[in-house]
PDB file of C-alpha atoms in Angstrom:
ATOM      1  CA  PHE A 157     -10.730 180.645-101.286  1.00  0.00           C
ATOM      2  CA  ILE A 158      -7.428 182.310-102.003  1.00  0.00           C
ATOM      3  CA  GLU A 159      -4.944 179.508-101.436  1.00  0.00           C
ATOM      4  CA  PRO A 160      -1.464 180.383-100.113  1.00  0.00           C
ATOM      5  CA  ASN A 161       1.183 179.325-102.603  1.00  0.00           C
ATOM      6  CA  SER A 162       2.995 176.329-101.111  1.00  0.00           C
ATOM      7  CA  GLN A 163       6.033 176.555-103.426  1.00  0.00           C
ATOM      8  CA  ALA A 164       9.190 176.008-101.367  1.00  0.00           C
ATOM      9  CA  GLN A 165      11.229 179.185-101.204  1.00  0.00           C
ATOM     10  CA  SER A 166      12.765 181.416 -98.563  1.00  0.00           C
ATOM     11  CA  ILE A 167      10.764 184.533 -97.814  1.00  0.00           C
ATOM     12  CA  ASP A 168      11.928 187.486 -95.777  1.00  0.00           C
ATOM     13  CA  SER A 169       8.500 188.622 -94.599  1.00  0.00           C
ATOM     14  CA  ALA A 170       7.752 192.096 -93.364  1.00  0.00           C
ATOM     15  CA  LYS A 171       6.431 192.254 -89.855  1.00  0.00           C
ATOM     16  CA  LEU A 172       2.682 191.941 -89.578  1.00  0.00           C
ATOM     17  CA  GLN A 173       1.023 195.024 -88.187  1.00  0.00           C
ATOM     18  CA  GLN A 174      -0.865 194.818 -84.936  1.00  0.00           C
ATOM     19  CA  GLN A 175      -4.162 196.673 -84.957  1.00  0.00           C
ATOM     20  CA  GLN A 176      -5.721 197.143 -81.554  1.00  0.00           C
ATOM     21  CA  GLN A 177      -8.075 199.611 -79.987  1.00  0.00           C
ATOM     22  CA  GLN A 178      -5.391 200.380 -77.415  1.00  0.00           C
ATOM     23  CA  PRO A 179      -2.098 202.092 -78.367  1.00  0.00           C
ATOM     24  CA  GLN A 180       0.376 199.796 -80.115  1.00  0.00           C
ATOM     25  CA  GLN A 181       2.945 198.188 -77.827  1.00  0.00           C
ATOM     26  CA  GLN A 182       6.403 196.919 -78.724  1.00  0.00           C
ATOM     27  CA  ASN A 183       7.089 193.194 -78.474  1.00  0.00           C
ATOM     28  CA  THR A 184      10.139 192.838 -76.254  1.00  0.00           C
ATOM     29  CA  THR A 185      10.907 189.345 -77.610  1.00  0.00           C
ATOM     30  CA  ASN A 186      11.384 190.667 -81.156  1.00  0.00           C
ATOM     31  CA  LYS A 187       8.780 188.198 -82.384  1.00  0.00           C
ATOM     32  CA  ARG A 188       6.561 189.248 -85.253  1.00  0.00           C
ATOM     33  CA  THR A 189       3.165 190.542 -84.247  1.00  0.00           C
ATOM     34  CA  MET A 190      -0.226 189.697 -85.647  1.00  0.00           C
ATOM     35  CA  THR A 191      -3.406 191.672 -86.141  1.00  0.00           C
ATOM     36  CA  SER A 192      -5.802 191.565 -83.226  1.00  0.00           C
ATOM     37  CA  PRO A 193      -9.486 191.519 -84.133  1.00  0.00           C
ATOM     38  CA  SER A 194     -11.033 194.903 -83.693  1.00  0.00           C
ATOM     39  CA  SER A 195     -14.544 196.084 -84.272  1.00  0.00           C
ATOM     40  CA  SER A 196     -12.961 199.017 -86.102  1.00  0.00           C
ATOM     41  CA  HIS A 197     -13.273 196.721 -89.139  1.00  0.00           C
ATOM     42  CA  VAL A 198     -17.047 197.063 -88.755  1.00  0.00           C
ATOM     43  CA  PRO A 199     -18.054 200.196 -90.680  1.00  0.00           C
ATOM     44  CA  HIS A 200     -21.587 200.542 -89.379  1.00  0.00           C
ATOM     45  CA  GLN A 201     -21.767 202.392 -86.049  1.00  0.00           C
ATOM     46  CA  THR A 202     -24.383 204.315 -84.126  1.00  0.00           C
ATOM     47  CA  SER A 203     -24.091 208.030 -83.513  1.00  0.00           C
ATOM     48  CA  SER A 204     -22.529 207.266 -80.138  1.00  0.00           C
ATOM     49  CA  GLN A 205     -19.742 205.335 -81.914  1.00  0.00           C
ATOM     50  CA  PHE A 206     -20.960 202.065 -80.370  1.00  0.00           C
ATOM     51  CA  LYS A 207     -19.236 199.277 -82.228  1.00  0.00           C
ATOM     52  CA  LEU A 208     -21.604 196.597 -83.453  1.00  0.00           C
ATOM     53  CA  PRO A 209     -20.795 192.875 -83.323  1.00  0.00           C
ATOM     54  CA  THR A 210     -19.557 191.350 -86.569  1.00  0.00           C
ATOM     55  CA  LEU A 211     -22.831 189.457 -87.024  1.00  0.00           C
ATOM     56  CA  TRP A 212     -24.692 192.777 -87.267  1.00  0.00           C
ATOM     57  CA  SER A 213     -22.203 194.364 -89.628  1.00  0.00           C
ATOM     58  CA  MET A 214     -23.736 196.087 -92.645  1.00  0.00           C
ATOM     59  CA  GLU A 215     -20.567 195.536 -94.661  1.00  0.00           C
ATOM     60  CA  PRO A 216     -21.441 193.278 -97.609  1.00  0.00           C
ATOM     61  CA  ARG A 217     -19.596 189.990 -97.963  1.00  0.00           C
ATOM     62  CA  ILE A 218     -19.281 187.716-100.977  1.00  0.00           C
ATOM     63  CA  PHE A 219     -20.043 184.008-100.860  1.00  0.00           C
ATOM     64  CA  ALA A 220     -20.004 181.362-103.584  1.00  0.00           C
ATOM     65  CA  SER A 221     -21.404 177.905-104.163  1.00  0.00           C
ATOM     66  CA  GLU A 222     -20.529 175.422-106.892  1.00  0.00           C
ATOM     67  CA  THR A 223     -23.347 174.813-109.365  1.00  0.00           C
ATOM     68  CA  THR A 224     -21.641 172.148-111.504  1.00  0.00           C
ATOM     69  CA  MET A 225     -18.841 169.639-111.078  1.00  0.00           C
ATOM     70  CA  LYS A 226     -16.735 171.584-113.599  1.00  0.00           C
ATOM     71  CA  GLY A 227     -16.117 174.506-111.253  1.00  0.00           C
ATOM     72  CA  LYS A 228     -18.919 176.909-112.189  1.00  0.00           C
ATOM     73  CA  ARG A 229     -20.040 178.968-109.213  1.00  0.00           C
ATOM     74  CA  ARG A 230     -22.961 181.104-108.152  1.00  0.00           C
ATOM     75  CA  TYR A 231     -22.030 184.225-106.184  1.00  0.00           C
ATOM     76  CA  ILE A 232     -23.988 185.842-103.390  1.00  0.00           C
ATOM     77  CA  SER A 233     -23.450 189.306-101.929  1.00  0.00           C
ATOM     78  CA  ALA A 234     -25.082 189.735 -98.532  1.00  0.00           C
ATOM     79  CA  HIS A 235     -24.661 191.031 -95.010  1.00  0.00           C
ATOM     80  CA  LEU A 236     -23.246 188.325 -92.752  1.00  0.00           C
ATOM     81  CA  GLY A 237     -26.308 188.077 -90.519  1.00  0.00           C
ATOM     82  CA  ARG A 238     -28.690 187.776 -93.453  1.00  0.00           C
ATOM     83  CA  PHE A 239     -26.520 185.148 -95.146  1.00  0.00           C
ATOM     84  CA  LEU A 240     -26.305 183.055 -91.968  1.00  0.00           C
ATOM     85  CA  ASP A 241     -30.075 183.266 -91.595  1.00  0.00           C
ATOM     86  CA  HIS A 242     -30.377 181.896 -95.147  1.00  0.00           C
ATOM     87  CA  TYR A 243     -27.690 179.285 -94.459  1.00  0.00           C
ATOM     88  CA  TRP A 244     -29.278 177.833 -91.322  1.00  0.00           C
ATOM     89  CA  ARG A 245     -32.994 178.332 -92.036  1.00  0.00           C
ATOM     90  CA  GLU A 246     -33.343 177.858 -95.788  1.00  0.00           C
ATOM     91  CA  CYS A 247     -30.470 175.650 -97.004  1.00  0.00           C
ATOM     92  CA  ASP A 248     -30.900 171.907 -97.048  1.00  0.00           C
ATOM     93  CA  ALA A 249     -28.712 170.365 -94.330  1.00  0.00           C
ATOM     94  CA  TYR A 250     -26.982 168.155 -96.910  1.00  0.00           C
ATOM     95  CA  ASN A 251     -26.170 170.985 -99.302  1.00  0.00           C
ATOM     96  CA  ARG A 252     -24.578 173.640 -97.128  1.00  0.00           C
ATOM     97  CA  HIS A 253     -21.485 174.018 -99.269  1.00  0.00           C
ATOM     98  CA  TYR A 254     -20.424 177.643 -99.494  1.00  0.00           C
ATOM     99  CA  TYR A 255     -17.138 179.488 -99.819  1.00  0.00           C
ATOM    100  CA  GLU A 256     -16.484 182.965 -98.524  1.00  0.00           C
ATOM    101  CA  LEU A 257     -14.281 185.032-100.802  1.00  0.00           C
ATOM    102  CA  ILE A 258     -11.540 186.762 -98.849  1.00  0.00           C
ATOM    103  CA  LYS A 259     -11.202 190.236-100.283  1.00  0.00           C
ATOM    104  CA  GLU A 260      -7.768 191.730-100.793  1.00  0.00           C
ATOM    105  CA  GLY A 261      -6.525 193.532 -97.714  1.00  0.00           C
ATOM    106  CA  THR A 262      -8.980 191.790 -95.371  1.00  0.00           C
ATOM    107  CA  PRO A 263      -7.669 190.260 -92.105  1.00  0.00           C
ATOM    108  CA  CYS A 264      -8.013 186.490 -92.145  1.00  0.00           C
ATOM    109  CA  ARG A 265      -7.223 183.278 -90.324  1.00  0.00           C
ATOM    110  CA  LEU A 266      -4.624 180.810 -91.534  1.00  0.00           C
ATOM    111  CA  TYR A 267      -6.144 178.105 -93.697  1.00  0.00           C
ATOM    112  CA  PHE A 268      -4.869 175.065 -95.581  1.00  0.00           C
ATOM    113  CA  ASP A 269      -6.309 173.147 -98.508  1.00  0.00           C
ATOM    114  CA  LEU A 270      -4.696 169.704 -98.138  1.00  0.00           C
ATOM    115  CA  GLU A 271      -5.329 167.437-101.098  1.00  0.00           C
ATOM    116  CA  PHE A 272      -3.833 164.530-103.017  1.00  0.00           C
ATOM    117  CA  ASN A 273      -4.955 161.902-105.482  1.00  0.00           C
ATOM    118  CA  LYS A 274      -5.299 158.559-103.714  1.00  0.00           C
ATOM    119  CA  ARG A 275      -4.467 156.493-106.777  1.00  0.00           C
ATOM    120  CA  ALA A 276      -1.258 158.435-107.377  1.00  0.00           C
ATOM    121  CA  ASN A 277      -0.260 157.964-103.706  1.00  0.00           C
ATOM    122  CA  PRO A 278      -1.305 154.388-102.821  1.00  0.00           C
ATOM    123  CA  LEU A 279       0.970 154.165 -99.767  1.00  0.00           C
ATOM    124  CA  LEU A 280      -0.918 156.952 -98.017  1.00  0.00           C
ATOM    125  CA  THR A 281      -3.551 154.847 -96.312  1.00  0.00           C
ATOM    126  CA  PRO A 282      -6.071 156.503 -93.951  1.00  0.00           C
ATOM    127  CA  THR A 283      -4.037 155.518 -90.886  1.00  0.00           C
ATOM    128  CA  ILE A 284      -0.739 156.722 -92.355  1.00  0.00           C
ATOM    129  CA  THR A 285      -2.368 159.935 -93.557  1.00  0.00           C
ATOM    130  CA  GLU A 286      -3.606 160.781 -90.055  1.00  0.00           C
ATOM    131  CA  THR A 287      -0.076 160.312 -88.710  1.00  0.00           C
ATOM    132  CA  LEU A 288       1.211 162.523 -91.521  1.00  0.00           C
ATOM    133  CA  LEU A 289      -1.275 165.246 -90.545  1.00  0.00           C
ATOM    134  CA  ASP A 290      -0.161 164.986 -86.912  1.00  0.00           C
ATOM    135  CA  GLN A 291       3.440 165.555 -87.969  1.00  0.00           C
ATOM    136  CA  LEU A 292       2.445 168.493 -90.175  1.00  0.00           C
ATOM    137  CA  PHE A 293       0.573 170.110 -87.309  1.00  0.00           C
ATOM    138  CA  ALA A 294       3.553 169.597 -84.989  1.00  0.00           C
ATOM    139  CA  GLN A 295       5.675 171.523 -87.494  1.00  0.00           C
ATOM    140  CA  LEU A 296       3.026 174.237 -87.658  1.00  0.00           C
ATOM    141  CA  GLN A 297       3.288 174.562 -83.879  1.00  0.00           C
ATOM    142  CA  ILE A 298       7.053 175.000 -84.201  1.00  0.00           C
ATOM    143  CA  GLN A 299       6.611 177.646 -86.888  1.00  0.00           C
ATOM    144  CA  TYR A 300       4.182 179.687 -84.794  1.00  0.00           C
ATOM    145  CA  ARG A 301       6.408 179.528 -81.721  1.00  0.00           C
ATOM    146  CA  THR A 302       9.461 180.526 -83.752  1.00  0.00           C
ATOM    147  CA  VAL A 303       7.901 183.371 -85.729  1.00  0.00           C
ATOM    148  CA  TYR A 304       5.250 184.792 -83.406  1.00  0.00           C
ATOM    149  CA  ASP A 305       5.889 183.199 -79.994  1.00  0.00           C
ATOM    150  CA  ILE A 306       2.344 181.799 -80.112  1.00  0.00           C
ATOM    151  CA  SER A 307       1.388 178.357 -78.815  1.00  0.00           C
ATOM    152  CA  ILE A 308      -1.386 176.506 -80.634  1.00  0.00           C
ATOM    153  CA  ARG A 309      -3.231 173.261 -79.969  1.00  0.00           C
ATOM    154  CA  ARG A 310      -4.999 170.848 -82.297  1.00  0.00           C
ATOM    155  CA  SER A 311      -8.274 171.900 -80.680  1.00  0.00           C
ATOM    156  CA  ASP A 312      -7.693 175.388 -82.143  1.00  0.00           C
ATOM    157  CA  MET A 313      -8.065 173.906 -85.627  1.00  0.00           C
ATOM    158  CA  VAL A 314     -11.331 173.491 -87.511  1.00  0.00           C
ATOM    159  CA  ASP A 315     -10.765 170.298 -89.513  1.00  0.00           C
ATOM    160  CA  LEU A 316     -13.166 169.785 -92.432  1.00  0.00           C
ATOM    161  CA  ASP A 317     -13.143 166.536 -94.400  1.00  0.00           C
ATOM    162  CA  SER A 318     -14.472 166.435 -97.972  1.00  0.00           C
ATOM    163  CA  SER A 319     -12.572 163.362 -99.171  1.00  0.00           C
ATOM    164  CA  THR A 320     -13.981 161.009-101.788  1.00  0.00           C
ATOM    165  CA  ARG A 321     -13.035 157.508-102.935  1.00  0.00           C
ATOM    166  CA  LYS A 322     -10.374 158.927-105.278  1.00  0.00           C
ATOM    167  CA  LYS A 323      -9.376 162.177-103.638  1.00  0.00           C
ATOM    168  CA  PHE A 324      -8.112 163.021-100.156  1.00  0.00           C
ATOM    169  CA  SER A 325      -9.301 166.496 -99.199  1.00  0.00           C
ATOM    170  CA  ARG A 326      -9.052 168.198 -95.827  1.00  0.00           C
ATOM    171  CA  HIS A 327      -9.464 171.875 -95.031  1.00  0.00           C
ATOM    172  CA  TRP A 328      -7.849 173.387 -91.953  1.00  0.00           C
ATOM    173  CA  ILE A 329      -8.839 176.745 -90.471  1.00  0.00           C
ATOM    174  CA  LEU A 330      -6.835 177.881 -87.472  1.00  0.00           C
ATOM    175  CA  HIS A 331      -8.372 179.972 -84.692  1.00  0.00           C
ATOM    176  CA  LEU A 332      -5.484 181.620 -82.850  1.00  0.00           C
ATOM    177  CA  PRO A 333      -5.560 182.600 -79.165  1.00  0.00           C
ATOM    178  CA  ASN A 334      -7.167 185.976 -78.466  1.00  0.00           C
ATOM    179  CA  GLY A 335      -8.580 186.000 -81.980  1.00  0.00           C
ATOM    180  CA  ALA A 336      -5.286 187.038 -83.610  1.00  0.00           C
ATOM    181  CA  LEU A 337      -5.429 187.353 -87.408  1.00  0.00           C
ATOM    182  CA  PHE A 338      -3.093 187.782 -90.345  1.00  0.00           C
ATOM    183  CA  SER A 339      -3.395 191.241 -91.856  1.00  0.00           C
ATOM    184  CA  ASP A 340      -4.468 189.655 -95.159  1.00  0.00           C
ATOM    185  CA  ALA A 341      -4.236 186.462 -97.227  1.00  0.00           C
ATOM    186  CA  ARG A 342      -0.920 187.566 -98.739  1.00  0.00           C
ATOM    187  CA  GLU A 343       0.737 187.658 -95.321  1.00  0.00           C
ATOM    188  CA  ALA A 344      -0.755 184.254 -94.503  1.00  0.00           C
ATOM    189  CA  GLY A 345       0.832 182.989 -97.715  1.00  0.00           C
ATOM    190  CA  VAL A 346       4.211 184.439 -96.702  1.00  0.00           C
ATOM    191  CA  PHE A 347       3.982 182.536 -93.413  1.00  0.00           C
ATOM    192  CA  VAL A 348       3.133 179.250 -95.177  1.00  0.00           C
ATOM    193  CA  ARG A 349       5.892 179.632 -97.752  1.00  0.00           C
ATOM    194  CA  GLY A 350       8.363 180.304 -94.972  1.00  0.00           C
ATOM    195  CA  MET A 351       7.323 177.095 -93.213  1.00  0.00           C
ATOM    196  CA  VAL A 352       7.468 174.999 -96.400  1.00  0.00           C
ATOM    197  CA  SER A 353      10.900 176.437 -97.201  1.00  0.00           C
ATOM    198  CA  ARG A 354      12.164 175.473 -93.733  1.00  0.00           C
ATOM    199  CA  LEU A 355      10.707 171.975 -94.009  1.00  0.00           C
ATOM    200  CA  GLU A 356      12.340 171.441 -97.391  1.00  0.00           C
ATOM    201  CA  GLU A 357      15.726 172.505 -95.992  1.00  0.00           C
ATOM    202  CA  GLU A 358      15.280 170.183 -93.000  1.00  0.00           C
ATOM    203  CA  ARG A 359      14.201 167.345 -95.283  1.00  0.00           C
ATOM    204  CA  VAL A 360      17.333 167.700 -97.409  1.00  0.00           C
ATOM    205  CA  SER A 361      19.629 168.013 -94.386  1.00  0.00           C
ATOM    206  CA  GLY A 362      18.021 165.067 -92.598  1.00  0.00           C
ATOM    207  CA  ARG A 363      16.951 167.150 -89.626  1.00  0.00           C
ATOM    208  CA  LEU A 364      13.264 166.427 -90.258  1.00  0.00           C
ATOM    209  CA  ARG A 365      13.939 162.702 -89.868  1.00  0.00           C
ATOM    210  CA  ARG A 366      15.967 163.326 -86.728  1.00  0.00           C
ATOM    211  CA  ARG A 367      12.914 165.052 -85.301  1.00  0.00           C
ATOM    212  CA  GLY A 368      11.067 161.758 -85.825  1.00  0.00           C
ATOM    213  CA  HIS A 369       8.975 163.044 -88.736  1.00  0.00           C
ATOM    214  CA  ASP A 370       9.922 160.468 -91.349  1.00  0.00           C
ATOM    215  CA  LEU A 371       6.468 160.429 -92.945  1.00  0.00           C
ATOM    216  CA  LEU A 372       6.505 164.175 -93.467  1.00  0.00           C
ATOM    217  CA  ALA A 373      10.005 163.979 -94.908  1.00  0.00           C
ATOM    218  CA  ASP A 374       8.867 161.361 -97.439  1.00  0.00           C
ATOM    219  CA  ASN A 375       5.604 163.078 -98.318  1.00  0.00           C
ATOM    220  CA  LEU A 376       6.264 166.783 -98.055  1.00  0.00           C
ATOM    221  CA  PHE A 377       5.458 166.859-101.770  1.00  0.00           C
ATOM    222  CA  VAL A 378       3.075 164.138-102.932  1.00  0.00           C
ATOM    223  CA  ASN A 379       2.744 162.640-106.414  1.00  0.00           C
ATOM    224  CA  ALA A 380       0.836 164.682-108.964  1.00  0.00           C
ATOM    225  CA  GLU A 381      -2.719 163.743-109.782  1.00  0.00           C
ATOM    226  CA  GLU A 382      -3.174 161.159-112.511  1.00  0.00           C
ATOM    227  CA  GLU A 383      -5.167 162.217-115.559  1.00  0.00           C
ATOM    228  CA  GLU A 384      -8.539 160.574-115.852  1.00  0.00           C
ATOM    229  CA  SER A 385      -8.724 158.340-118.937  1.00  0.00           C
ATOM    230  CA  ASN A 386     -12.376 157.432-118.612  1.00  0.00           C
ATOM    231  CA  GLU A 387     -15.209 159.982-118.675  1.00  0.00           C
ATOM    232  CA  GLU A 388     -17.427 157.564-116.758  1.00  0.00           C
ATOM    233  CA  GLU A 389     -14.991 157.657-113.847  1.00  0.00           C
ATOM    234  CA  GLU A 390     -15.227 161.461-113.756  1.00  0.00           C
ATOM    235  CA  GLU A 391     -19.003 161.239-113.727  1.00  0.00           C
ATOM    236  CA  GLU A 392     -18.819 158.723-110.891  1.00  0.00           C
ATOM    237  CA  ASP A 393     -16.702 161.119-108.862  1.00  0.00           C
ATOM    238  CA  GLY A 394     -19.214 163.844-109.562  1.00  0.00           C
ATOM    239  CA  ASN A 395     -22.010 161.747-108.158  1.00  0.00           C
ATOM    240  CA  GLU A 396     -19.950 161.069-105.025  1.00  0.00           C
ATOM    241  CA  ASN A 397     -19.349 164.794-104.492  1.00  0.00           C
ATOM    242  CA  GLU A 398     -23.051 165.565-104.845  1.00  0.00           C
ATOM    243  CA  ASN A 399     -23.748 163.208-101.958  1.00  0.00           C
ATOM    244  CA  GLU A 400     -21.106 164.661 -99.633  1.00  0.00           C
ATOM    245  CA  THR A 401     -22.285 166.070 -96.325  1.00  0.00           C
TER     246      THR A 401
END
C-alpha cells in the first residue's frame, strides 16, 4: 500500500474534485468536496454504453503477496473478478494475505497503517491501546466534519488486526457515506497530514487534553522500534507471522 506520510506539518490542500454522472453542483457550505464513485472509471462498456459493475471490469489491477519475511513480494496482474475467484476458491483460508497496489491517480478510500513496537512502548497495554484508538477515531470524526462536513461512524471502518507478540499492527479502511472517495492517494495523504498537524498543535497548546484525550496527547508519536539484537528472535517473529489468520 501507499502509506500517507504522517509527518506533522500544515498543508493547504487544494479542493478535491467531485466526479459524478450528474452535472457538478456547488457546495453552499464551502466545505471541500470528495469524489463520488462513478462507473465512468470502468473502461469496458457495451455498444449501448451500459456501464458494467466494478466486479466485471476488464481493467487490470495489480495485487501482491509477501513470499518471505524480509519483504520480498510476488505480484499478480488480473481482472478483479478473476482475482476474487482465485482468492475465494483457490487460496487457503489461512493464507489469504494480499495487498492491492493503488495506482497513481486512482480514486481510493482513506486508510491507516497503525503500528508500534510493543517492547519500546510497554505502557500501551491492550486495554489502553483500544482507548487510544477510540480517541484517534473521535479526532478523525472531527476532521471529516470540519473539512468535508461528513459524519462518520466506527461501523464505517474496516478494522484489520495483524498484531504479533512484539508488534501492534492494525489497518483501518474507511468506507464513507454514499461511497465517497479521495481523488487519489496523494489527496488522502494531504488530509491525514492536515489532521496530524492539527493534533500536534492542540497537543502543544493543551487543547487536546481539554478535550479529554490525554492518551492521544501522550502517544501521538510513539517510541521508535528497538533494533533486534538476536537473530533467533527475528526468526521467532517470522514464525508467528506465518501462522497469522
